[in-house]
């Protein structure tokens, strides 16, 4: 579905990504893991068009997209759920969700999509008229994911969905990823939580200092002594 080839990217004169290459196949859950400041969020921003790569290519369904604007990329089906949720706190849950259906393709079926999201996240239906800023952290993350799903993604990129959540809520949020995949959505899961995100994914990539240093099936990565020592303290 998506192929990234030798991607360099950064901010101003500061290079963050260095020759990153990765692939995501349709129907997969792929984890991109690494420590804080490894370049994970920069990767997501480059894929969604928020920043332009300095070098390299991003192909989506065979079409080059790294030269497109963010709204054009979203219309094709690449959608980002940003780190920190980024909800509009003084707007209702429903209003936040409806903002997700901003592309022409999403607007055509927004009522059905909204029903599907309320079925997946019943608490959002119950609290649809409540201000988003008054929700708990876990409920806000559900709302952010629901807003992303309102855009009818083919590829949904979740940037640190477990950030700031209690351990029990982390497990709940990550389990939502399985339900999203069952709806036919391919997922790129970007996480510092190495163990849980790789346990959930089909394949994984390990990013260190802007470079991919390990990749492969998740089970193989979790069994790798280098990864266990570096990220799992084992």
Backbone as JSON, one array per atom type, in Angstrom:
{
  "sequence": "XXXXXXXXXXXXXXXXXXXXXXXXXXXXXXXXXXXXXXXXXXXXXXXXXXXXXXXXXXXXXXXXXXXXXXXXXXXXXXXXXXXXXXXXXXXXXXXXXXXXXXXXXXXXXXXXXXXXXXXXXXXXXXXXXXXXXXXXXXXXXXXXXXXXXXXXXXXXXXXXXXXXXXXXXXXXXXXXXXXXXXXXXXXXXXXXXXXXXXXXXXXXXXXXXXXXXXXXXXXXXXXXXXXXXXXXXX",
  "N": [[0.82, -1.2, 0.0], [1.86, 1.29, 0.88], [4.97, 2.76, 0.18], [8.05, 3.76, 1.22], [10.94, 5.4, 0.29], [14.25, 5.83, 0.88], [14.13, 8.21, 2.55], [14.78, 11.5, 3.51], [14.39, 14.0, 5.96], [13.49, 16.95, 7.85], [13.7, 19.86, 9.99], [14.04, 23.19, 9.24], [17.43, 23.75, 9.34], [17.99, 21.41, 10.54], [18.46, 18.05, 10.37], [16.39, 15.23, 10.64], [15.29, 12.7, 9.81], [16.98, 10.07, 8.18], [17.64, 8.66, 5.32], [15.44, 6.84, 5.38], [13.64, 3.91, 4.78], [10.73, 2.07, 4.2], [7.96, -0.26, 4.16], [4.44, -0.76, 3.92], [1.94, -3.07, 3.87], [-1.31, -3.67, 2.47], [-3.91, -4.08, 4.81], [-2.33, -4.68, 6.98], [-1.08, -4.31, 10.38], [1.38, -2.24, 11.27], [4.13, -1.5, 13.3], [5.95, 1.33, 14.27], [8.6, 1.89, 16.15], [10.53, 3.29, 18.85], [12.82, 5.3, 20.79], [12.08, 8.38, 22.58], [12.31, 11.31, 20.56], [13.47, 9.98, 18.44], [12.59, 10.32, 15.88], [10.1, 9.53, 15.11], [7.56, 10.9, 15.08], [8.18, 12.84, 13.2], [8.39, 11.25, 10.95], [5.7, 10.48, 10.59], [4.56, 12.99, 10.06], [5.84, 13.59, 7.67], [4.78, 11.62, 5.99], [2.1, 12.39, 5.95], [2.2, 14.82, 4.76], [2.58, 17.16, 6.15], [5.12, 18.1, 6.64], [7.62, 18.57, 4.13], [9.54, 16.14, 2.49], [13.13, 16.18, 2.28], [14.57, 14.63, 0.58], [14.1, 11.63, -1.37], [11.27, 9.36, -1.78], [7.7, 8.91, -1.46], [5.37, 6.53, -2.02], [2.01, 5.78, -2.62], [-0.33, 3.36, -3.03], [0.92, 3.04, -5.49], [1.12, 5.62, -6.43], [2.92, 8.63, -6.46], [3.19, 10.58, -3.59], [4.56, 12.39, -2.02], [4.93, 14.9, -2.97], [2.53, 16.15, -2.78], [-0.11, 18.21, -1.3], [-1.23, 18.38, 2.17], [-4.11, 18.12, 2.36], [-4.71, 16.91, -0.03], [-3.41, 14.48, 0.21], [-4.84, 13.4, 2.35], [-7.33, 13.1, 1.15], [-6.78, 11.02, -0.57], [-6.61, 8.96, 1.23], [-4.78, 8.66, 3.34], [-4.45, 9.14, 6.67], [-3.9, 10.93, 9.65], [-3.77, 10.49, 13.16], [-3.0, 12.66, 15.51], [-0.17, 13.02, 17.78], [-0.85, 13.56, 21.2], [-3.5, 14.05, 20.84], [-5.0, 16.49, 20.2], [-7.6, 17.66, 20.17], [-10.47, 19.89, 19.83], [-11.13, 21.6, 22.55], [-13.28, 23.18, 23.47], [-15.35, 22.57, 21.88], [-18.03, 20.31, 21.1], [-18.1, 16.7, 21.52], [-19.35, 15.52, 19.3], [-19.1, 17.59, 17.4], [-16.32, 17.68, 17.12], [-15.89, 15.14, 16.02], [-17.28, 15.36, 13.56], [-15.69, 17.19, 12.25], [-13.71, 15.61, 11.28], [-14.64, 14.59, 8.9], [-13.82, 15.97, 6.5], [-12.94, 15.83, 3.88], [-14.01, 15.57, 0.43], [-14.61, 12.88, -0.26], [-15.03, 11.7, 2.22], [-17.18, 13.18, 3.23], [-19.35, 12.36, 1.76], [-20.34, 9.99, 2.86], [-20.73, 10.46, 5.55], [-22.69, 10.17, 7.55], [-23.23, 7.43, 7.83], [-20.65, 6.57, 8.5], [-20.37, 7.87, 10.95], [-22.31, 6.53, 12.47], [-21.12, 4.01, 12.54], [-18.81, 4.57, 14.03], [-19.91, 5.33, 16.49], [-20.93, 2.88, 17.19], [-18.59, 1.44, 17.52], [-17.36, 2.9, 19.55], [-19.15, 3.27, 22.07], [-19.3, 5.02, 24.25], [-18.73, 7.51, 23.2], [-21.01, 8.1, 21.74], [-22.8, 8.31, 23.83], [-21.84, 10.57, 25.06], [-21.89, 12.59, 23.19], [-22.74, 15.25, 23.08], [-21.29, 16.51, 24.94], [-18.62, 18.66, 26.06], [-15.5, 18.3, 24.47], [-13.16, 18.78, 25.88], [-13.78, 18.1, 28.46], [-13.72, 15.4, 28.72], [-12.31, 12.27, 29.88], [-8.82, 11.22, 29.75], [-8.55, 8.79, 28.3], [-11.03, 8.71, 26.99], [-10.82, 10.99, 25.44], [-8.82, 10.15, 23.71], [-10.17, 8.13, 22.34], [-12.03, 9.75, 21.04], [-10.33, 11.24, 19.39], [-9.32, 9.2, 17.75], [-11.72, 8.37, 16.62], [-12.38, 10.71, 15.2], [-10.33, 10.63, 13.3], [-11.12, 8.31, 11.93], [-13.47, 9.2, 10.81], [-12.63, 10.42, 8.51], [-12.5, 8.43, 6.69], [-10.22, 6.6, 6.29], [-7.77, 4.82, 4.34], [-5.26, 4.14, 5.14], [-4.47, 4.45, 8.43], [-2.71, 6.45, 10.6], [-1.46, 6.27, 13.73], [-0.25, 8.28, 16.11], [1.6, 7.89, 18.83], [-0.61, 6.86, 20.57], [-0.93, 5.95, 23.17], [0.1, 7.81, 24.86], [0.46, 9.43, 27.93], [-1.55, 8.03, 29.22], [-3.09, 5.93, 31.72], [-1.89, 2.63, 32.64], [-3.95, 0.61, 32.37], [-5.7, 1.83, 30.62], [-4.07, 2.17, 28.43], [-3.85, -0.45, 27.43], [-6.51, -0.81, 26.63], [-6.83, 1.15, 24.63], [-4.89, 0.35, 22.74], [-5.93, -2.11, 22.06], [-8.09, -1.29, 20.59], [-7.01, -0.89, 18.13], [-6.92, -3.34, 16.86], [-9.66, -3.72, 16.34], [-10.05, -1.66, 14.53], [-8.5, -2.48, 12.36], [-9.99, -4.71, 11.67], [-12.11, -3.49, 10.47], [-11.21, -3.08, 7.96], [-9.17, -1.26, 7.66], [-5.87, -0.27, 7.17], [-3.07, 0.01, 9.38], [-0.66, 2.17, 10.73], [1.2, 2.13, 13.51], [2.58, 4.2, 15.76], [4.82, 4.3, 18.32], [6.23, 4.66, 21.64], [5.93, 2.67, 23.4], [7.22, -0.15, 23.32], [7.02, -2.99, 23.74], [4.19, -3.6, 23.94], [3.14, -2.5, 21.58], [4.52, -3.85, 19.52], [3.7, -6.43, 20.1], [1.12, -6.31, 19.26], [1.25, -5.84, 16.55], [1.75, -6.85, 13.07], [4.19, -6.57, 11.76], [7.31, -4.83, 12.36], [9.25, -1.8, 12.69], [12.28, -0.43, 13.85], [13.3, 2.63, 14.96], [16.1, 4.66, 15.26], [17.76, 7.57, 16.11], [16.88, 8.76, 13.73], [17.21, 6.8, 11.8], [16.36, 3.64, 10.35], [17.01, 0.83, 12.18], [16.42, -1.76, 12.76], [14.23, -4.29, 11.52], [11.33, -6.29, 10.75], [9.24, -9.29, 11.2], [7.01, -8.97, 13.96], [7.14, -10.79, 16.11], [9.69, -11.87, 15.8], [11.28, -9.61, 16.23], [10.68, -9.02, 18.92], [11.88, -11.17, 20.09], [14.52, -10.72, 19.68], [17.74, -10.27, 20.92], [19.15, -7.84, 20.93], [17.17, -5.86, 20.72], [15.67, -6.45, 22.99], [17.47, -5.88, 25.06], [17.97, -3.17, 24.61], [15.46, -1.86, 24.66], [13.63, -3.19, 26.28], [14.79, -3.76, 28.64], [15.96, -6.23, 29.24]],
  "CA": [[0.0, 0.0, 0.0], [2.72, 2.48, 0.94], [6.39, 2.46, 0.05], [8.91, 4.91, 1.5], [12.25, 5.09, -0.27], [15.41, 6.69, 1.17], [13.55, 9.5, 2.92], [15.44, 12.45, 4.4], [13.49, 15.09, 6.32], [13.84, 17.65, 9.07], [13.11, 21.17, 10.24], [15.07, 24.19, 9.05], [18.72, 23.15, 9.0], [18.19, 20.23, 11.39], [17.99, 16.82, 9.74], [15.86, 14.27, 11.6], [15.22, 11.39, 9.17], [18.17, 9.86, 7.34], [17.58, 7.49, 4.45], [14.45, 5.89, 5.9], [12.86, 3.14, 3.81], [9.83, 1.1, 4.82], [6.78, -0.62, 3.37], [3.26, -1.2, 4.65], [1.04, -3.77, 2.97], [-2.72, -3.52, 2.77], [-4.45, -4.98, 5.83], [-1.38, -4.91, 8.06], [-0.73, -3.38, 11.44], [2.84, -2.1, 11.32], [4.57, -0.63, 14.38], [7.2, 2.08, 14.18], [8.93, 2.09, 17.55], [11.81, 3.92, 19.13], [12.84, 6.19, 21.95], [11.69, 9.77, 22.35], [13.21, 12.07, 19.68], [14.09, 9.14, 17.42], [12.13, 10.75, 14.57], [8.85, 8.85, 14.77], [6.53, 11.86, 14.7], [8.61, 13.45, 11.95], [8.02, 10.31, 9.9], [4.26, 10.6, 10.37], [4.32, 14.28, 9.42], [6.3, 13.51, 6.28], [3.82, 10.81, 5.24], [0.83, 13.09, 5.8], [2.4, 16.04, 3.98], [2.72, 18.34, 7.0], [6.44, 18.58, 6.24], [8.05, 18.03, 2.85], [10.85, 15.47, 2.54], [14.25, 16.79, 1.59], [15.01, 13.68, -0.44], [13.4, 10.36, -1.32], [9.92, 9.29, -2.34], [6.63, 8.18, -0.79], [4.38, 6.03, -2.98], [0.79, 5.24, -2.01], [-1.04, 2.66, -4.11], [1.64, 3.26, -6.72], [1.12, 7.04, -6.81], [3.84, 9.42, -5.64], [2.4, 11.53, -2.81], [5.38, 13.29, -1.2], [4.86, 16.25, -3.54], [1.16, 16.64, -2.65], [-0.47, 18.96, -0.11], [-1.86, 17.5, 3.16], [-5.52, 17.81, 2.09], [-4.74, 15.98, -1.16], [-3.02, 13.18, 0.75], [-5.97, 12.91, 3.14], [-8.38, 12.68, 0.22], [-6.39, 9.7, -1.1], [-6.88, 7.96, 2.25], [-3.77, 8.62, 4.39], [-5.01, 9.99, 7.72], [-3.1, 10.95, 10.87], [-4.28, 10.84, 14.48], [-1.75, 13.25, 16.0], [0.27, 12.88, 19.15], [-1.49, 14.51, 22.1], [-4.94, 14.05, 20.52], [-5.28, 17.74, 19.48], [-9.03, 17.95, 20.03], [-10.91, 21.26, 20.11], [-11.74, 21.32, 23.86], [-14.52, 23.93, 23.69], [-16.37, 22.05, 20.97], [-18.59, 19.05, 21.58], [-17.58, 15.46, 20.94], [-19.92, 15.37, 17.97], [-18.49, 18.58, 16.5], [-14.97, 17.22, 16.84], [-15.97, 14.01, 15.1], [-17.7, 15.81, 12.23], [-14.56, 17.86, 11.6], [-12.91, 14.6, 10.59], [-15.2, 14.3, 7.56], [-13.59, 17.23, 5.79], [-12.66, 15.63, 2.46], [-15.23, 15.24, -0.33], [-14.9, 11.45, -0.19], [-15.56, 11.4, 3.56], [-18.48, 13.85, 3.44], [-20.44, 11.65, 1.07], [-20.88, 8.89, 3.67], [-20.38, 10.76, 6.93], [-23.7, 9.7, 8.5], [-22.97, 6.0, 8.07], [-19.39, 6.48, 9.23], [-20.63, 8.28, 12.33], [-23.0, 5.42, 13.14], [-20.13, 2.95, 12.77], [-17.93, 5.0, 15.11], [-20.67, 5.24, 17.73], [-21.03, 1.46, 17.51], [-17.27, 1.02, 17.99], [-17.09, 3.63, 20.79], [-20.48, 3.67, 22.6], [-19.18, 6.15, 25.18], [-18.77, 8.75, 22.42], [-22.42, 8.38, 21.44], [-23.41, 8.73, 25.09], [-21.32, 11.89, 25.44], [-21.68, 13.35, 21.97], [-23.01, 16.68, 23.28], [-20.4, 16.98, 26.0], [-17.4, 19.31, 25.56], [-14.4, 17.34, 24.35], [-12.17, 19.05, 26.9], [-14.2, 17.56, 29.76], [-13.58, 13.95, 28.7], [-11.09, 11.7, 30.46], [-7.75, 11.03, 28.76], [-8.89, 7.67, 27.42], [-12.16, 9.09, 26.15], [-10.31, 11.93, 24.44], [-8.11, 9.39, 22.68], [-11.21, 7.52, 21.52], [-12.59, 10.8, 20.19], [-9.34, 11.55, 18.37], [-9.31, 8.09, 16.79], [-12.99, 8.47, 15.89], [-12.25, 11.81, 14.23], [-9.54, 10.12, 12.19], [-11.92, 7.35, 11.16], [-14.47, 9.95, 10.05], [-12.03, 10.78, 7.22], [-12.54, 7.21, 5.88], [-8.84, 6.3, 5.87], [-7.26, 3.51, 3.92], [-4.15, 3.97, 6.07], [-4.61, 5.3, 9.61], [-1.46, 6.56, 11.33], [-1.72, 6.61, 15.13], [1.01, 8.78, 16.66], [1.66, 7.79, 20.3], [-1.96, 6.86, 21.14], [-0.93, 5.61, 24.61], [0.81, 8.86, 25.59], [-0.21, 10.05, 29.07], [-2.66, 7.22, 29.73], [-2.81, 4.91, 32.72], [-1.63, 1.33, 31.99], [-5.16, -0.11, 31.98], [-6.25, 2.5, 29.45], [-3.17, 1.88, 27.32], [-4.27, -1.73, 26.88], [-7.8, -0.63, 25.95], [-6.63, 1.91, 23.4], [-4.17, -0.46, 21.76], [-6.85, -3.15, 21.58], [-8.94, -0.69, 19.57], [-6.33, -0.99, 16.85], [-7.38, -4.59, 16.24], [-11.01, -3.49, 15.82], [-9.93, -0.79, 13.36], [-8.03, -3.33, 11.26], [-11.11, -5.57, 11.27], [-12.98, -2.68, 9.61], [-10.58, -2.97, 6.65], [-8.24, -0.13, 7.65], [-4.47, -0.56, 7.44], [-2.67, 0.85, 10.51], [0.72, 2.42, 11.16], [1.15, 2.43, 14.94], [3.83, 4.83, 16.16], [4.77, 4.15, 19.77], [7.38, 4.41, 22.51], [5.62, 1.45, 24.14], [7.74, -1.14, 22.36], [6.51, -4.35, 23.94], [2.77, -3.74, 23.62], [2.85, -2.18, 20.18], [5.0, -4.94, 18.67], [2.85, -7.6, 20.34], [-0.13, -6.09, 18.54], [1.48, -5.62, 15.12], [2.24, -7.93, 12.22], [5.61, -6.31, 11.52], [7.76, -3.62, 13.03], [10.49, -1.1, 12.35], [12.87, 0.26, 14.99], [13.92, 3.88, 14.51], [17.06, 5.25, 16.19], [18.47, 8.72, 15.56], [16.44, 9.04, 12.37], [17.51, 5.7, 10.88], [15.82, 2.31, 10.65], [18.13, -0.02, 12.59], [15.93, -3.14, 12.78], [12.9, -4.47, 10.94], [10.97, -7.68, 10.58], [8.02, -9.71, 11.9], [7.03, -8.5, 15.34], [7.58, -11.85, 17.02], [11.14, -11.98, 15.68], [11.88, -8.45, 16.88], [10.53, -9.17, 20.37], [12.8, -12.22, 20.53], [15.89, -10.31, 19.36], [18.44, -9.85, 22.14], [19.52, -6.42, 20.87], [15.99, -5.06, 21.04], [15.27, -6.72, 24.38], [18.38, -5.16, 25.93], [17.9, -1.72, 24.39], [14.15, -1.27, 24.89], [12.8, -3.92, 27.24], [15.55, -3.94, 29.88], [16.1, -7.66, 29.49]],
  "C": [[0.86, 1.25, 0.0], [4.17, 2.03, 0.93], [7.18, 3.74, 0.22], [10.33, 4.53, 1.09], [13.26, 6.19, 0.06], [14.99, 8.11, 1.56], [14.47, 10.25, 3.89], [14.44, 13.56, 4.7], [13.96, 15.72, 7.62], [13.15, 18.99, 9.15], [14.22, 22.23, 10.13], [16.36, 23.54, 8.58], [18.98, 21.85, 9.77], [17.6, 19.0, 10.71], [17.57, 15.83, 10.82], [15.84, 12.86, 11.02], [16.37, 11.25, 8.17], [18.02, 8.54, 6.57], [16.6, 6.44, 4.9], [13.69, 5.23, 4.75], [11.99, 2.15, 4.58], [8.66, 0.83, 3.89], [5.66, -1.07, 4.32], [2.31, -1.83, 3.64], [-0.41, -3.6, 3.42], [-3.17, -4.55, 3.8], [-3.53, -5.24, 7.0], [-1.55, -3.91, 9.2], [0.79, -3.38, 11.52], [3.19, -1.12, 12.42], [5.89, 0.04, 14.01], [7.55, 2.48, 15.6], [10.31, 2.72, 17.69], [11.69, 4.85, 20.31], [12.3, 7.56, 21.57], [12.76, 10.48, 21.54], [13.94, 11.21, 18.66], [13.71, 9.56, 16.01], [10.79, 10.16, 14.17], [7.77, 9.83, 14.31], [6.9, 12.6, 13.41], [8.26, 12.56, 10.77], [6.53, 10.42, 9.57], [3.93, 11.92, 9.65], [4.76, 14.28, 7.96], [5.32, 12.7, 5.43], [2.51, 11.54, 5.01], [0.96, 14.43, 5.1], [2.55, 17.3, 4.81], [4.11, 18.95, 6.83], [6.83, 17.9, 4.94], [9.4, 17.35, 3.0], [11.92, 16.27, 1.8], [14.69, 15.93, 0.4], [14.21, 12.41, -0.29], [11.98, 10.46, -1.86], [8.98, 8.55, -1.39], [5.6, 7.81, -1.85], [3.22, 5.43, -2.21], [-0.08, 4.66, -3.1], [-0.41, 2.97, -5.47], [1.73, 4.7, -7.18], [2.07, 7.8, -5.89], [3.06, 10.53, -4.92], [3.24, 12.54, -2.03], [5.41, 14.71, -1.75], [3.49, 16.89, -3.36], [0.98, 17.44, -1.36], [-1.21, 18.04, 0.87], [-3.31, 17.14, 2.85], [-5.65, 16.85, 0.91], [-4.38, 14.57, -0.71], [-4.15, 12.57, 1.56], [-7.09, 12.41, 2.23], [-8.06, 11.31, -0.39], [-6.58, 8.59, -0.07], [-5.8, 7.78, 3.3], [-4.17, 9.63, 5.46], [-4.18, 9.82, 8.99], [-3.95, 11.27, 12.09], [-3.08, 11.36, 15.25], [-1.44, 12.92, 17.45], [-0.39, 13.96, 20.01], [-2.94, 14.79, 21.79], [-5.39, 15.29, 19.77], [-6.77, 17.95, 19.19], [-9.28, 19.44, 20.23], [-11.72, 21.2, 21.41], [-13.06, 22.03, 24.1], [-15.6, 23.58, 22.68], [-16.85, 20.7, 21.49], [-17.88, 17.86, 20.93], [-18.08, 15.3, 19.51], [-19.28, 16.34, 16.98], [-17.06, 18.19, 16.15], [-14.97, 16.06, 15.84], [-16.31, 14.46, 13.68], [-16.61, 16.56, 11.51], [-13.67, 16.87, 10.85], [-13.38, 14.32, 9.18], [-15.05, 15.52, 6.66], [-13.29, 17.04, 4.3], [-13.95, 15.28, 1.72], [-15.61, 13.76, -0.23], [-15.52, 11.08, 1.15], [-16.94, 11.99, 3.76], [-19.63, 13.08, 2.82], [-21.11, 10.62, 1.96], [-20.76, 9.18, 5.17], [-21.41, 10.23, 7.93], [-23.49, 8.23, 8.84], [-21.67, 5.82, 8.87], [-19.58, 6.84, 10.69], [-21.34, 7.18, 13.11], [-22.01, 4.31, 13.47], [-19.2, 3.31, 13.94], [-18.65, 4.93, 16.45], [-20.86, 3.77, 18.15], [-19.7, 0.95, 18.07], [-16.95, 1.63, 19.36], [-18.41, 4.13, 21.38], [-20.4, 4.87, 23.54], [-19.23, 7.48, 24.44], [-20.2, 9.1, 22.03], [-23.11, 8.92, 22.68], [-23.04, 10.18, 25.43], [-21.15, 12.82, 24.25], [-21.92, 14.85, 22.12], [-22.15, 17.3, 24.38], [-19.18, 17.65, 25.38], [-16.25, 18.31, 25.56], [-13.36, 17.53, 25.44], [-12.53, 18.5, 28.26], [-14.11, 16.04, 29.81], [-12.32, 13.53, 29.45], [-10.05, 11.52, 29.35], [-8.06, 9.91, 27.79], [-10.03, 7.99, 26.48], [-11.74, 10.09, 25.09], [-9.57, 11.2, 23.33], [-9.09, 8.66, 21.78], [-11.8, 8.54, 20.55], [-11.62, 11.16, 19.07], [-9.26, 10.46, 17.31], [-10.59, 8.11, 15.96], [-12.96, 9.57, 14.85], [-11.42, 11.38, 13.04], [-10.31, 9.16, 11.31], [-13.01, 8.03, 10.35], [-13.95, 10.35, 8.66], [-11.98, 9.59, 6.27], [-11.14, 6.84, 5.37], [-8.69, 4.92, 5.26], [-6.08, 3.13, 4.8], [-4.33, 4.97, 7.21], [-3.29, 5.27, 10.37], [-1.75, 7.08, 12.73], [-0.39, 7.0, 15.77], [0.92, 8.82, 18.18], [0.27, 7.79, 20.94], [-1.99, 6.56, 22.63], [-0.34, 6.71, 25.47], [-0.06, 9.44, 26.71], [-1.36, 9.25, 29.66], [-2.2, 6.24, 30.8], [-2.66, 3.55, 32.04], [-2.89, 0.59, 31.55], [-5.8, 0.51, 30.75], [-5.38, 2.29, 28.22], [-3.59, 0.58, 26.64], [-5.58, -1.6, 26.11], [-7.63, 0.09, 24.61], [-5.92, 1.08, 22.34], [-5.05, -1.59, 21.23], [-7.82, -2.6, 20.54], [-8.33, -0.83, 18.19], [-6.74, -2.26, 16.12], [-8.76, -4.4, 15.62], [-10.96, -2.62, 14.56], [-9.47, -1.6, 12.15], [-9.15, -4.24, 10.75], [-12.12, -4.83, 10.41], [-12.37, -2.47, 8.22], [-9.58, -1.84, 6.52], [-6.84, -0.63, 7.98], [-3.96, 0.44, 8.47], [-1.15, 0.94, 10.6], [0.65, 2.91, 12.59], [2.52, 2.94, 15.37], [3.84, 4.94, 17.68], [6.15, 4.11, 20.41], [7.19, 3.1, 23.27], [5.95, 0.24, 23.27], [7.08, -2.49, 22.52], [5.06, -4.49, 23.48], [2.47, -3.47, 22.16], [3.34, -3.28, 19.24], [4.16, -6.2, 18.88], [1.56, -7.52, 19.55], [0.04, -6.16, 17.02], [1.88, -6.9, 14.39], [3.75, -7.8, 12.01], [6.0, -5.02, 12.24], [9.05, -3.08, 12.45], [10.97, -0.38, 13.6], [13.66, 1.45, 14.47], [14.84, 4.41, 15.61], [17.79, 6.39, 15.49], [18.17, 8.94, 14.08], [16.72, 7.96, 11.36], [16.78, 4.43, 11.32], [16.99, 1.39, 10.96], [17.73, -1.49, 12.68], [14.56, -3.17, 12.13], [12.61, -5.95, 10.83], [9.64, -8.01, 11.23], [8.12, -9.36, 13.38], [7.55, -9.55, 16.31], [9.1, -11.99, 16.99], [11.84, -10.8, 16.36], [11.82, -8.58, 18.4], [11.48, -10.22, 20.93], [14.26, -11.84, 20.33], [16.57, -9.75, 20.61], [18.8, -8.37, 22.12], [18.34, -5.53, 21.25], [15.59, -5.24, 22.49], [16.17, -5.94, 25.35], [18.2, -3.66, 25.83], [16.58, -1.12, 24.85], [13.31, -1.94, 25.96], [13.52, -4.17, 28.55], [15.77, -5.38, 30.25], [17.42, -8.16, 28.92]]
}
